[in-house]
């Protein structure tokens, strides 16, 4: 019938409009495309393959991710000897008051630690799991699995990279993370907070390991 509506088409359109919108799919982070502050473009070019391999995360709605870098004037084995100590994060992590591990603890993937956080932060305790410990490639990763805090689904990876050029030896430490934005906070707010904590930790890592190298403590 000319000029009349098509009942079947109208029904299809109504059904289509009432269908729920599919949830947004996670997108892979693109940290390998942006030079992080603190390192040179030449250093970044060397690090890009490792960033792609170890610092890429699926990031869904309501999540944020970031990558931070720290240049350290110490050999990479000295830096790695501190980073790999899952049982002693307070060595260079500013806001950790104490860390305890279970009797018979072995530093292997799946091990856990219980951390007490200093007062003044929106957290009190954190239970964390060792996800990656690769002594050959200097890759360390953990995730937060419980505790009283606001960092839900937090996962982090740290990699340690040695450089040797023109008689100079130095290290770049990379740390990345992905985390849910707490209710009431934007992704950007969450990223700024987490970035500040990670940045301070990396700065202390540099101080601690540079002192170790200077004092001749090496990998102890």
Short mmCIF file of C-alpha atoms in Angstrom, two decimals:
data_model
loop_
_atom_site.label_atom_id
_atom_site.label_comp_id
_atom_site.label_asym_id
_atom_site.label_seq_id
_atom_site.Cartn_x
_atom_site.Cartn_y
_atom_site.Cartn_z
CA UNK A 1 0.00 0.00 0.00
CA UNK A 2 1.54 3.29 -1.13
CA UNK A 3 2.31 5.76 1.62
CA UNK A 4 1.37 3.24 4.36
CA UNK A 5 3.66 1.97 7.07
CA UNK A 6 5.18 -1.49 6.99
CA UNK A 7 4.14 -3.33 10.18
CA UNK A 8 7.08 -5.75 9.93
CA UNK A 9 9.62 -2.94 9.52
CA UNK A 10 8.08 -1.00 12.40
CA UNK A 11 8.26 -4.09 14.62
CA UNK A 12 11.90 -4.67 13.68
CA UNK A 13 12.79 -1.05 14.43
CA UNK A 14 11.03 -1.21 17.80
CA UNK A 15 12.77 -4.45 18.74
CA UNK A 16 16.12 -3.02 17.66
CA UNK A 17 15.68 0.15 19.72
CA UNK A 18 14.78 -1.85 22.81
CA UNK A 19 17.82 -4.15 22.61
CA UNK A 20 20.44 -3.41 25.32
CA UNK A 21 23.63 -1.72 24.19
CA UNK A 22 26.49 -4.25 24.31
CA UNK A 23 29.09 -3.42 26.96
CA UNK A 24 32.22 -1.65 25.78
CA UNK A 25 35.09 -4.02 25.14
CA UNK A 26 38.47 -3.54 26.86
CA UNK A 27 41.09 -1.78 24.75
CA UNK A 28 44.79 -2.60 24.93
CA UNK A 29 46.94 0.06 26.54
CA UNK A 30 49.34 1.91 24.23
CA UNK A 31 52.22 2.80 26.55
CA UNK A 32 54.68 1.91 23.77
CA UNK A 33 53.47 4.95 21.80
CA UNK A 34 54.18 7.67 24.39
CA UNK A 35 57.57 8.62 25.79
CA UNK A 36 57.33 8.56 29.59
CA UNK A 37 58.94 11.48 31.44
CA UNK A 38 62.45 10.91 32.76
CA UNK A 39 64.07 9.05 29.87
CA UNK A 40 65.37 9.99 26.45
CA UNK A 41 63.90 9.13 23.07
CA UNK A 42 66.90 6.87 22.36
CA UNK A 43 66.36 4.96 25.62
CA UNK A 44 62.65 4.68 24.87
CA UNK A 45 63.35 3.23 21.43
CA UNK A 46 65.41 0.45 23.03
CA UNK A 47 62.67 -0.23 25.59
CA UNK A 48 59.66 -0.35 23.26
CA UNK A 49 59.79 -4.15 22.66
CA UNK A 50 59.82 -4.79 26.42
CA UNK A 51 56.98 -2.31 26.94
CA UNK A 52 54.90 -4.15 24.35
CA UNK A 53 55.72 -7.55 25.89
CA UNK A 54 55.35 -6.76 29.59
CA UNK A 55 53.55 -3.43 30.04
CA UNK A 56 50.47 -3.89 27.86
CA UNK A 57 47.10 -4.40 29.54
CA UNK A 58 43.48 -4.77 28.50
CA UNK A 59 41.86 -1.63 29.94
CA UNK A 60 38.09 -1.69 30.29
CA UNK A 61 35.56 1.03 31.11
CA UNK A 62 36.13 2.45 34.57
CA UNK A 63 39.80 1.42 34.58
CA UNK A 64 43.02 3.32 34.06
CA UNK A 65 46.59 2.35 33.27
CA UNK A 66 49.92 4.14 33.26
CA UNK A 67 53.64 3.59 32.69
CA UNK A 68 56.37 5.40 34.62
CA UNK A 69 60.14 5.38 34.18
CA UNK A 70 63.12 6.09 36.41
CA UNK A 71 66.76 6.45 35.42
CA UNK A 72 69.07 5.01 38.08
CA UNK A 73 72.84 5.47 38.23
CA UNK A 74 73.58 1.93 39.35
CA UNK A 75 74.09 -1.43 37.61
CA UNK A 76 70.93 -3.31 36.71
CA UNK A 77 71.78 -6.32 38.88
CA UNK A 78 71.91 -4.06 41.95
CA UNK A 79 68.53 -2.55 41.09
CA UNK A 80 67.02 -5.95 40.33
CA UNK A 81 68.22 -7.39 43.65
CA UNK A 82 66.00 -4.83 45.42
CA UNK A 83 62.99 -4.97 43.08
CA UNK A 84 62.73 -8.77 43.19
CA UNK A 85 62.35 -8.93 46.99
CA UNK A 86 58.62 -9.50 47.12
CA UNK A 87 58.97 -10.07 50.87
CA UNK A 88 60.60 -6.66 51.48
CA UNK A 89 58.71 -3.99 49.53
CA UNK A 90 59.25 -1.48 52.34
CA UNK A 91 62.89 -1.24 51.27
CA UNK A 92 61.87 1.30 48.65
CA UNK A 93 58.10 1.74 48.84
CA UNK A 94 57.38 4.88 50.81
CA UNK A 95 53.95 4.13 52.18
CA UNK A 96 54.46 0.58 53.47
CA UNK A 97 54.90 0.33 57.23
CA UNK A 98 55.32 -3.44 57.56
CA UNK A 99 55.19 -6.54 55.38
CA UNK A 100 54.65 -10.08 56.63
CA UNK A 101 54.78 -13.40 54.83
CA UNK A 102 53.67 -16.84 55.93
CA UNK A 103 55.95 -19.28 57.71
CA UNK A 104 57.90 -21.30 55.17
CA UNK A 105 57.58 -18.53 52.58
CA UNK A 106 59.26 -19.19 49.26
CA UNK A 107 59.65 -16.46 46.68
CA UNK A 108 57.81 -18.17 43.85
CA UNK A 109 54.83 -17.22 41.69
CA UNK A 110 51.65 -17.55 43.73
CA UNK A 111 53.26 -16.49 47.02
CA UNK A 112 51.42 -13.82 49.01
CA UNK A 113 52.32 -11.00 51.38
CA UNK A 114 50.31 -8.90 53.84
CA UNK A 115 51.16 -5.22 53.88
CA UNK A 116 50.30 -2.55 56.43
CA UNK A 117 50.12 0.96 55.02
CA UNK A 118 51.13 4.11 56.88
CA UNK A 119 48.32 6.34 58.15
CA UNK A 120 47.11 9.21 55.99
CA UNK A 121 46.38 7.15 52.88
CA UNK A 122 42.97 5.81 51.80
CA UNK A 123 44.12 2.30 52.76
CA UNK A 124 45.06 0.30 55.84
CA UNK A 125 46.08 -3.17 54.69
CA UNK A 126 46.73 -4.95 51.43
CA UNK A 127 47.07 -8.63 50.53
CA UNK A 128 49.20 -9.09 47.44
CA UNK A 129 50.12 -11.99 45.17
CA UNK A 130 53.38 -12.51 43.30
CA UNK A 131 52.42 -12.95 39.63
CA UNK A 132 55.77 -12.77 37.80
CA UNK A 133 59.36 -13.27 38.91
CA UNK A 134 61.72 -13.66 35.96
CA UNK A 135 65.34 -13.39 37.09
CA UNK A 136 66.64 -13.80 33.55
CA UNK A 137 64.67 -10.96 31.99
CA UNK A 138 64.33 -8.89 35.19
CA UNK A 139 60.53 -8.85 35.20
CA UNK A 140 58.50 -8.59 38.42
CA UNK A 141 54.73 -8.40 38.78
CA UNK A 142 52.13 -8.53 41.52
CA UNK A 143 48.41 -8.03 42.02
CA UNK A 144 46.32 -6.89 44.97
CA UNK A 145 43.91 -9.62 46.00
CA UNK A 146 42.44 -8.32 49.27
CA UNK A 147 42.72 -5.95 52.19
CA UNK A 148 41.26 -2.63 53.30
CA UNK A 149 41.94 -0.20 50.46
CA UNK A 150 40.35 1.36 47.39
CA UNK A 151 42.60 -0.07 44.67
CA UNK A 152 40.43 -2.82 43.22
CA UNK A 153 41.83 -5.16 40.57
CA UNK A 154 45.25 -3.51 40.80
CA UNK A 155 47.96 -5.26 38.80
CA UNK A 156 51.51 -3.99 38.37
CA UNK A 157 54.63 -4.97 36.44
CA UNK A 158 58.17 -3.66 36.99
CA UNK A 159 61.03 -4.32 34.58
CA UNK A 160 64.70 -3.46 35.03
CA UNK A 161 66.86 -2.59 32.02
CA UNK A 162 70.63 -2.14 32.02
CA UNK A 163 72.45 0.31 29.72
CA UNK A 164 76.17 0.45 28.98
CA UNK A 165 77.49 3.14 26.66
CA UNK A 166 80.81 4.97 26.34
CA UNK A 167 82.00 3.57 29.65
CA UNK A 168 78.84 4.65 31.49
CA UNK A 169 76.57 2.12 33.19
CA UNK A 170 73.03 2.96 34.22
CA UNK A 171 69.59 1.39 34.60
CA UNK A 172 66.05 2.27 33.60
CA UNK A 173 63.29 0.90 35.81
CA UNK A 174 59.83 0.79 34.23
CA UNK A 175 56.70 0.30 36.33
CA UNK A 176 53.19 0.06 34.94
CA UNK A 177 49.80 -0.77 36.36
CA UNK A 178 46.11 -1.17 35.62
CA UNK A 179 43.41 -0.53 38.25
CA UNK A 180 39.71 0.14 38.66
CA UNK A 181 38.66 3.70 39.40
CA UNK A 182 36.94 3.64 42.81
CA UNK A 183 33.30 4.67 42.97
CA UNK A 184 33.10 8.45 43.13
CA UNK A 185 36.47 8.94 41.43
CA UNK A 186 37.23 9.49 37.76
CA UNK A 187 39.82 7.49 35.87
CA UNK A 188 41.99 10.60 35.70
CA UNK A 189 41.78 11.18 39.48
CA UNK A 190 42.77 7.57 40.07
CA UNK A 191 45.66 7.77 37.61
CA UNK A 192 47.03 10.93 39.21
CA UNK A 193 46.95 9.33 42.67
CA UNK A 194 48.51 6.03 41.57
CA UNK A 195 51.12 7.81 39.42
CA UNK A 196 52.20 9.90 42.41
CA UNK A 197 52.68 6.83 44.60
CA UNK A 198 54.58 4.91 41.92
CA UNK A 199 56.75 7.92 41.07
CA UNK A 200 57.77 8.40 44.71
CA UNK A 201 58.56 4.69 45.02
CA UNK A 202 60.73 4.73 41.90
CA UNK A 203 62.58 7.79 43.14
CA UNK A 204 63.31 6.02 46.42
CA UNK A 205 64.37 2.90 44.50
CA UNK A 206 66.94 5.07 42.72
CA UNK A 207 68.23 6.51 46.00
CA UNK A 208 68.44 3.13 47.74
CA UNK A 209 70.16 1.29 44.90
CA UNK A 210 72.54 4.12 44.02
CA UNK A 211 73.63 4.14 47.66
CA UNK A 212 74.08 0.36 47.58
CA UNK A 213 76.22 0.59 44.48
CA UNK A 214 78.26 3.46 45.92
CA UNK A 215 78.81 1.65 49.22
CA UNK A 216 79.80 -1.57 47.48
CA UNK A 217 76.90 -3.60 48.85
CA UNK A 218 76.14 -4.85 45.38
CA UNK A 219 73.30 -7.37 45.22
CA UNK A 220 73.04 -8.01 48.96
#
